[in-house]
Amino acid sequence: MLSDSDLGAIWLTLRLATVTTLLLLLIGTPIAWWLARTRSWAKGPVGALVALPIVLPPSVIGFYLLLAMGPNGPIGHFTQAVGLGMLPFTFSGLVVASTFYSMPFVVQPIQNAFEAIGERPLEVAATLRASPFDTFLSVVLPLAKPGFLTATILGFAHTVGEFGVVLMIGGNIPDKTRVVSVQIYDHVEALEYTDAHWLAAIMVVFSFAVLLMLYLFNPSGRRK
């Protein structure tokens, strides 16, 4: 049913989605906390920047990321200066691009969960002389658990379904940058419709399972 190249694309896609989701949770949590708590004038521009991938075409995002990570771009200059080489057409480049592209699908659910907590639990923790770090670990994180669950599922699923961005940044290198969506495109381009059907069916089942998990294990997030 699945060739070695299909299995390689599936494994690469799962690895990319896992690494990207973990990185997004690390980066997105402080951003979401700041957006939920700040009253700074910069909240609007930062929030718009985080949400930008929702409205921009993936090819536009991929094009500008390719320029930024290229030999003449700021990211490219930095990676070359520290000895990392060039990021385009590498797995690391896919991770950077996927992190930016899936950012709103992780930051926004966590931000909504933080905002839903309100001030009262934080005030109670402060009266008990809990430090800000203790308050965050013992009060905020448990109360925001549904938001983190939603963010994890959406971030992982969105990364798995990427096409335009990963094609622009990673190209089509077997076992290195060729993810499932690109593999399906290759099958269709080569008129290998049976192989394309198998991979596409796997993606449909995966997408349904993701939404089912979101509805079954996070009913409060579903109602909101």
Tab-separated table of N, CA and C in Angstrom, residues 60-77 86 88 168-169:
chain	number	residue	atom	x	y	z
A	60	VAL	N	3.392	33.381	-0.032
A	60	VAL	CA	3.964	34.680	0.329
A	60	VAL	C	4.855	34.535	1.554
A	61	ILE	N	4.357	33.808	2.559
A	61	ILE	CA	5.157	33.575	3.768
A	61	ILE	C	6.435	32.826	3.419
A	62	GLY	N	6.295	31.768	2.614
A	62	GLY	CA	7.466	30.994	2.235
A	62	GLY	C	8.465	31.804	1.452
A	63	PHE	N	7.981	32.692	0.570
A	63	PHE	CA	8.883	33.511	-0.238
A	63	PHE	C	9.723	34.435	0.629
A	64	TYR	N	9.078	35.144	1.560
A	64	TYR	CA	9.820	36.086	2.398
A	64	TYR	C	10.710	35.368	3.417
A	65	LEU	N	10.261	34.214	3.896
A	65	LEU	CA	11.136	33.436	4.774
A	65	LEU	C	12.356	32.927	4.010
A	66	LEU	N	12.146	32.562	2.753
A	66	LEU	CA	13.265	32.113	1.924
A	66	LEU	C	14.271	33.235	1.727
A	67	LEU	N	13.778	34.452	1.504
A	67	LEU	CA	14.679	35.586	1.382
A	67	LEU	C	15.405	35.867	2.697
A	68	ALA	N	14.665	35.785	3.805
A	68	ALA	CA	15.270	36.075	5.108
A	68	ALA	C	16.322	35.053	5.498
A	69	MET	N	16.101	33.782	5.121
A	69	MET	CA	17.039	32.728	5.473
A	69	MET	C	18.095	32.477	4.412
A	70	GLY	N	17.995	33.221	3.301
A	70	GLY	CA	18.963	33.068	2.223
A	70	GLY	C	20.312	33.687	2.566
A	71	PRO	N	21.275	33.594	1.662
A	71	PRO	CA	22.631	34.087	1.944
A	71	PRO	C	22.706	35.585	2.189
A	72	ASN	N	21.738	36.348	1.655
A	72	ASN	CA	21.746	37.796	1.832
A	72	ASN	C	20.724	38.283	2.849
A	73	GLY	N	20.001	37.364	3.471
A	73	GLY	CA	18.987	37.734	4.447
A	73	GLY	C	19.551	37.827	5.852
A	74	PRO	N	18.821	38.484	6.762
A	74	PRO	CA	19.317	38.638	8.142
A	74	PRO	C	19.474	37.313	8.872
A	75	ILE	N	18.514	36.405	8.688
A	75	ILE	CA	18.628	35.098	9.339
A	75	ILE	C	19.776	34.311	8.730
A	76	GLY	N	19.919	34.401	7.407
A	76	GLY	CA	21.017	33.712	6.741
A	76	GLY	C	22.368	34.220	7.190
A	77	HIS	N	22.506	35.529	7.348
A	77	HIS	CA	23.767	36.106	7.852
A	77	HIS	C	24.074	35.572	9.241
A	86	MET	N	23.408	27.378	5.935
A	86	MET	CA	22.159	27.889	5.389
A	86	MET	C	20.983	26.999	5.793
A	88	PRO	N	17.642	27.133	4.279
A	88	PRO	CA	16.760	26.629	3.220
A	88	PRO	C	17.167	25.241	2.735
A	168	MET	N	8.228	25.795	-0.442
A	168	MET	CA	9.079	26.942	-0.744
A	168	MET	C	10.402	26.876	0.007
A	169	ILE	N	10.354	26.465	1.265
A	169	ILE	CA	11.556	26.472	2.096
A	169	ILE	C	12.357	25.182	1.945
